[in-house]
XYZ file of C-alpha atoms in Angstrom:
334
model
C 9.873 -21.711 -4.838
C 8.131 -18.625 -6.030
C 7.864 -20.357 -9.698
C 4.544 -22.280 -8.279
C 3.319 -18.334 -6.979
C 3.874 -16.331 -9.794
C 1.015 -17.792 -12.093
C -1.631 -17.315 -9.559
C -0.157 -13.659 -8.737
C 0.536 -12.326 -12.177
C -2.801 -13.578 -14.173
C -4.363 -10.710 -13.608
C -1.680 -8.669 -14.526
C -0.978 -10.849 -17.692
C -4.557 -10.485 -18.716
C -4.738 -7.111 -20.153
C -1.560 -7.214 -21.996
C -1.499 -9.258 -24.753
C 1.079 -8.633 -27.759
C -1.797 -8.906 -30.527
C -4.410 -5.879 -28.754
C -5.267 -3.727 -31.469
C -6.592 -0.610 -29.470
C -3.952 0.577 -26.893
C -6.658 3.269 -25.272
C -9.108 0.685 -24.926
C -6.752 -1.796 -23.492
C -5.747 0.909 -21.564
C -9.114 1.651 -20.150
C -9.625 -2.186 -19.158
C -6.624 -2.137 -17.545
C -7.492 0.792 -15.201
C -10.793 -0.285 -14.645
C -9.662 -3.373 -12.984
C -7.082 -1.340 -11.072
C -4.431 -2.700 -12.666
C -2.735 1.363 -12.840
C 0.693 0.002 -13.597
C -0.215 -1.470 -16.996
C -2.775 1.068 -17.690
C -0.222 3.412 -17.187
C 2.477 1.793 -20.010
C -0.621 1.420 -22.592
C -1.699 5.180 -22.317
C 1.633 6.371 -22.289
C 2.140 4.123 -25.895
C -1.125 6.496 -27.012
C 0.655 9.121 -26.195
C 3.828 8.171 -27.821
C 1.837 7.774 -30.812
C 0.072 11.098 -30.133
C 0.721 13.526 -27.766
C -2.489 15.484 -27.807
C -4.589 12.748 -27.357
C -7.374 14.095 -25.507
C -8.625 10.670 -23.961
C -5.232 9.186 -23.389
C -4.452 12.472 -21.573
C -7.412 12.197 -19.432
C -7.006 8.073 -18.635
C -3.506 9.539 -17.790
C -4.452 12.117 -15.191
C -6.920 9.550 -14.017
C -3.966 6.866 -13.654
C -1.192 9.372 -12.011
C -4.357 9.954 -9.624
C -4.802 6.526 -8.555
C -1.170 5.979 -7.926
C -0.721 8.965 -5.907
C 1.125 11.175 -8.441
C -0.572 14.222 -8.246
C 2.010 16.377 -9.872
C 2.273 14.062 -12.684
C -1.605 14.296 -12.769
C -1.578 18.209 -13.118
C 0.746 18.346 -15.489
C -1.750 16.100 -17.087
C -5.011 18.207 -16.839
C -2.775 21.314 -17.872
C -2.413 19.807 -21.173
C -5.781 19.210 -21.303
C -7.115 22.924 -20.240
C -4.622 24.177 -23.123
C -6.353 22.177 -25.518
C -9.414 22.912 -24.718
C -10.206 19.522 -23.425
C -10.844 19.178 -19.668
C -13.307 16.911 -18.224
C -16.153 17.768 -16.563
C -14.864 17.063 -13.380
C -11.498 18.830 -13.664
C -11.881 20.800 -10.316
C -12.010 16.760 -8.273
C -9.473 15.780 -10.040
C -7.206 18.926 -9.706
C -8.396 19.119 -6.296
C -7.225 15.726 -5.590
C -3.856 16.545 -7.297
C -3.303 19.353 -5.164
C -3.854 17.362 -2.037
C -1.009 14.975 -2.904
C 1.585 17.708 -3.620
C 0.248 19.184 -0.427
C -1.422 22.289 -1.464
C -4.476 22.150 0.371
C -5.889 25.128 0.465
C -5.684 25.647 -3.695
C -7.590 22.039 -3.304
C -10.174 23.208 -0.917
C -10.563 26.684 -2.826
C -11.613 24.298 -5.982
C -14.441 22.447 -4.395
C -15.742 25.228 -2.070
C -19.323 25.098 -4.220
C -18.891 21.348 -4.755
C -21.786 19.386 -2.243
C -21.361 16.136 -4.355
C -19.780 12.986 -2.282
C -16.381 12.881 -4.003
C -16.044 16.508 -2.724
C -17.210 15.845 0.909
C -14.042 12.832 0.407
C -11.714 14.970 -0.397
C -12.384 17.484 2.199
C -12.028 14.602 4.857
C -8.672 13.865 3.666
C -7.658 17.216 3.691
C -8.865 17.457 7.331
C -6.726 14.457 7.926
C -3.860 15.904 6.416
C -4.498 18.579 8.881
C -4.560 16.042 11.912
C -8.312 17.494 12.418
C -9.877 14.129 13.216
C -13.356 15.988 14.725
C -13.533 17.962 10.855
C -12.522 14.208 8.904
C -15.173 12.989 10.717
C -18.219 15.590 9.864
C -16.978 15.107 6.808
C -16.921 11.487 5.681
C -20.344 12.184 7.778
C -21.747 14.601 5.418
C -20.525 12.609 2.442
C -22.553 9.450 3.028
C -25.648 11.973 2.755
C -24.407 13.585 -0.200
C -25.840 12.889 -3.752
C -23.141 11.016 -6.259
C -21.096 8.116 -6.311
C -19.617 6.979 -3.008
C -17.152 4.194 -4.076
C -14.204 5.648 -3.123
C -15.727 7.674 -0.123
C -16.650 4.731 2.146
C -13.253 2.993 1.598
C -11.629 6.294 2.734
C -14.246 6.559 5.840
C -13.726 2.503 6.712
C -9.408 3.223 6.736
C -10.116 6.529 8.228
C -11.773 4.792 11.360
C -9.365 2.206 11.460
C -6.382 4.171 11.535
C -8.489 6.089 14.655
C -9.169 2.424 16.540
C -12.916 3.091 16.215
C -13.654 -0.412 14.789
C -17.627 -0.274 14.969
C -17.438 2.700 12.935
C -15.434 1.195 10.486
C -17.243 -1.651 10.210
C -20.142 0.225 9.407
C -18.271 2.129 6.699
C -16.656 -1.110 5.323
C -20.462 -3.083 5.119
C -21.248 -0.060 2.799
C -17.967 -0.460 0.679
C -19.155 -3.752 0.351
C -22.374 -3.395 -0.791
C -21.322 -0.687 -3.757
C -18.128 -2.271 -4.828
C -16.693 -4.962 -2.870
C -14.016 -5.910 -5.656
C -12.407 -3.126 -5.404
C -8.856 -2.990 -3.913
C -9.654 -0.143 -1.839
C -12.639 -1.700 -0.374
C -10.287 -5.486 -0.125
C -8.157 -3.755 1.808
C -10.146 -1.990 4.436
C -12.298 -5.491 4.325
C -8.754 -7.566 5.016
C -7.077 -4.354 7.565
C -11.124 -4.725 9.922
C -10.694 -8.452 9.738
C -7.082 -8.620 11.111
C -8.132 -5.615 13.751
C -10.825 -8.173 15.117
C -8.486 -11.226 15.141
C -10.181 -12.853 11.770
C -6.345 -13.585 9.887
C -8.107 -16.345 7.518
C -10.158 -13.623 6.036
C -7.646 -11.023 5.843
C -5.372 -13.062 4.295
C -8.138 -14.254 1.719
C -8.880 -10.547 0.833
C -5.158 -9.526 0.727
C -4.721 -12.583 -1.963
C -7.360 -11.003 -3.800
C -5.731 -7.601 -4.063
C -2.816 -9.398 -5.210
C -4.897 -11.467 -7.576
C -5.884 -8.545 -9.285
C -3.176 -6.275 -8.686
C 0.292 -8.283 -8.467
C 2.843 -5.502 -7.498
C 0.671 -4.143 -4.617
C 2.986 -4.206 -1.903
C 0.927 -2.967 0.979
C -1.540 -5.824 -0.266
C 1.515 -8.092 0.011
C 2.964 -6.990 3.019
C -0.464 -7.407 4.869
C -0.577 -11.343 3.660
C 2.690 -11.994 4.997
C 1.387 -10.587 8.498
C -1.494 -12.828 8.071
C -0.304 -16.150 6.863
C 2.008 -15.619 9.692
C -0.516 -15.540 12.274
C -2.805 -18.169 10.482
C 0.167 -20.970 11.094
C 0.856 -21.110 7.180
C 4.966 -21.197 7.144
C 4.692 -22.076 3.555
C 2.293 -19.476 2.423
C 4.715 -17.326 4.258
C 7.650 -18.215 2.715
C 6.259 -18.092 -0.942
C 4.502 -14.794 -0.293
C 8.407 -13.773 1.212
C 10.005 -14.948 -1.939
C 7.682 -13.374 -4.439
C 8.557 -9.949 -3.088
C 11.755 -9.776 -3.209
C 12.097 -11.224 -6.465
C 9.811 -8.842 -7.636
C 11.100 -6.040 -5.493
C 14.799 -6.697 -4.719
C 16.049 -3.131 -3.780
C 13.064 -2.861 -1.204
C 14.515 -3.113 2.393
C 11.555 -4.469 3.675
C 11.937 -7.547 1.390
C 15.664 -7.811 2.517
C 14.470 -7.517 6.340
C 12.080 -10.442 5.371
C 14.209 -12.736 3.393
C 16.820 -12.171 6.484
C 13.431 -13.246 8.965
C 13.538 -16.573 6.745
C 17.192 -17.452 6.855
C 16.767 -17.021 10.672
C 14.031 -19.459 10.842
C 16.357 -21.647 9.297
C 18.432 -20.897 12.107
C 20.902 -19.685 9.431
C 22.624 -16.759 11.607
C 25.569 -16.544 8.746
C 23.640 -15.446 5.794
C 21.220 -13.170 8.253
C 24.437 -11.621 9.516
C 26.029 -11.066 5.981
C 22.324 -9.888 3.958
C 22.040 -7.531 7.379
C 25.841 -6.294 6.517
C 25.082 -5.476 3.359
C 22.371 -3.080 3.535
C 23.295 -1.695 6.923
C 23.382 1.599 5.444
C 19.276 1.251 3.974
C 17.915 -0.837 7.447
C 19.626 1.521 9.739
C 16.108 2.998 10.831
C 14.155 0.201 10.476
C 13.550 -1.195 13.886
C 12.786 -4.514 13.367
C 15.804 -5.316 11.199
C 18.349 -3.931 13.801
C 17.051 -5.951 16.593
C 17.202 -8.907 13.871
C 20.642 -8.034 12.910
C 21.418 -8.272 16.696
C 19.881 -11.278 17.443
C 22.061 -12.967 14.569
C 25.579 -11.399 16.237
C 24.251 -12.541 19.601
C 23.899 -16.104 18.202
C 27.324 -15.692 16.401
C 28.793 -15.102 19.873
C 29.394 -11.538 19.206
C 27.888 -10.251 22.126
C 28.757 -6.407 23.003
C 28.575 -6.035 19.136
C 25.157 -7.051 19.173
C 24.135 -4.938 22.255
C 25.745 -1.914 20.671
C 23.279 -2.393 18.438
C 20.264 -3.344 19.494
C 20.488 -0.367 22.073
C 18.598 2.030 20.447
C 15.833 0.348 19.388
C 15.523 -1.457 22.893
C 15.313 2.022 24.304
C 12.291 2.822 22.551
C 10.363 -0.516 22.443
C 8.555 -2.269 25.073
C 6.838 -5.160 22.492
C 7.141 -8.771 22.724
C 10.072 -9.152 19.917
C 12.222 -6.473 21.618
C 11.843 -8.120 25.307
C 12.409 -11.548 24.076
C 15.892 -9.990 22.818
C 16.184 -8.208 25.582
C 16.273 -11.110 27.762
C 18.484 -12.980 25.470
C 21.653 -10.523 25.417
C 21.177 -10.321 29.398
C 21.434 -13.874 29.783
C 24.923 -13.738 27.357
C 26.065 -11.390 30.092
């Protein structure tokens, strides 16, 4: 099934990788220009391998550990850098963004205190969200749309920012400006496909979360969000394939085994949901959704009190639709 996904999913990928590239470093810099940080990653690390004081390869590197939220990787990076003499121009950002992902905030704040440019205004709104300060994130993001400098990743940050506070006219606001300075981006897809969904617009969202998969193939948040919204668009197969893909491509990931479990149950195949659910008790044990999953299968099974044992705990918690429908259907086993 996933055979007819793959080519459409990896092309991107595939792209920038070809056996007969002669320059690694530019290959490399392709690669993380169209976002694609995973092979980017491999072909500066190659450079490297080759060279270990390359100064450009060292910087593409920091760059790359930065984009994939590996901010100690990415100091260890610029220290190499500093020690050769080498650093980039804007060291401080990127340490500063470094720091924030190892959680050292005030060393990242101390680094940009001088800094009025709009990357630095970014960063200081994630720090205040770090904080919980949602009043500071806001003046922020605020003063960073008036700054001077390049705002591609600061109204992506603003646009999920507002989202992830419910205020959807602000974040439509921030993700119209995404859109107008770089609306291929994955950061500004995303926001673009996480507004659409918020306002009940699933076709979209599911468009722009193909996109980001498109370009980036292993983006799981990217892939998790098309499942959601294939789901509610009516689009079983789309589903499925989208269902299949990960967790071929990511078969140790529980949420791929909780989803490949969701499709044997839709084939009303309680067995294998029971015995993939048995398997990894020991990894799904928090998640939620499995358990009450898990539960529904050994209520169907005809093991009853086993299934109420546990299903308890979540049902104590949760008050949405798929734990009262299960709720309903181990009280009328009773």
């Amino acid at each position: 099934m996933t055979r007819c996904l793959l080519p459409f999913m990896l092309a991107a990928g595939l792209a920038g990788c070809s056996v007969f590239d002669s320059d690694p470093l530019g290959d490399a810099r392709a690669a993380f220009e169209t976002q694609d940080y995973m092979a980017a990653r491999d072909l500066a690390a190659a450079v490297l391998e080759a060279d270990a004081s390359d100064a450009p390869a060292l910087e593409l590197m920091a760059r790359i550990h930065l984009a994939m939220g590996q901010g100690a990787d990415a100091i260890a990076a610029l220290d190499r850098l500093e020690v050769a003499g080498d650093a980039p121009g804007d060291t401080d950002l990127l340490r500063a963004e470094a720091l924030l992902q190892t959680g050292e905030t005030s060393d990242a704040l101390a680094l940009i205190e001088d800094d009025q440019a709009a990357e630095a205004w970014r960063l200081r709104a994630l720090a205040a969200r770090q904080a919980n300060d949602i009043p500071a994130a806001a003046r922020a993001f605020a003063r960073g749309r008036n700054a001077e400098g390049d705002k591609t990743r600061l109204y992506p940050a603003e646009a999920s920012f507002h989202l992830d506070t419910a205020d959807l006219a602000a974040a439509g606001e921030a993700v119209a400006l995404a859109n107008d300075v770089a609306p291929d981006r994955v950061e500004t897809l995303f926001v673009t496909a996480r507004l659409a969904q918020a306002q009940g617009d699933q076709v979209l969202a599911l468009a722009k979360y193909l996109r980001i998969i498109e370009k980036t193939p292993l983006d799981r948040p990217a892939l998790l969000g098309a499942i959601a919204a294939s789901e509610h668009t009516g689009q079983p197969g789309i589903t499925r394939h989208l269902i299949a893909y990960g967790a071929e491509t990511r078969p140790f990931d529980s949420e791929f085994i909780y989803q490949t479990a969701r499709v044997d149950a839709w084939d009303g195949n309680w067995e294998a949901v029971r015995e993939r659910m048995q398997a990894h008790e020991a990894e799904l044990e928090n998640h939620g959704s499995a358990r009450l999953l898990y539960a529904e299968a050994l209520l169907n099974l005809g093991q009853v009190e086993t299934a109420r044992a546990m299903a308890s705990p979540v049902l104590a918690r949760r008050r949405d639709a798929e734990a009262e429908r299960l709720r309903q259907a181990l009280e009328a086993a009773s």
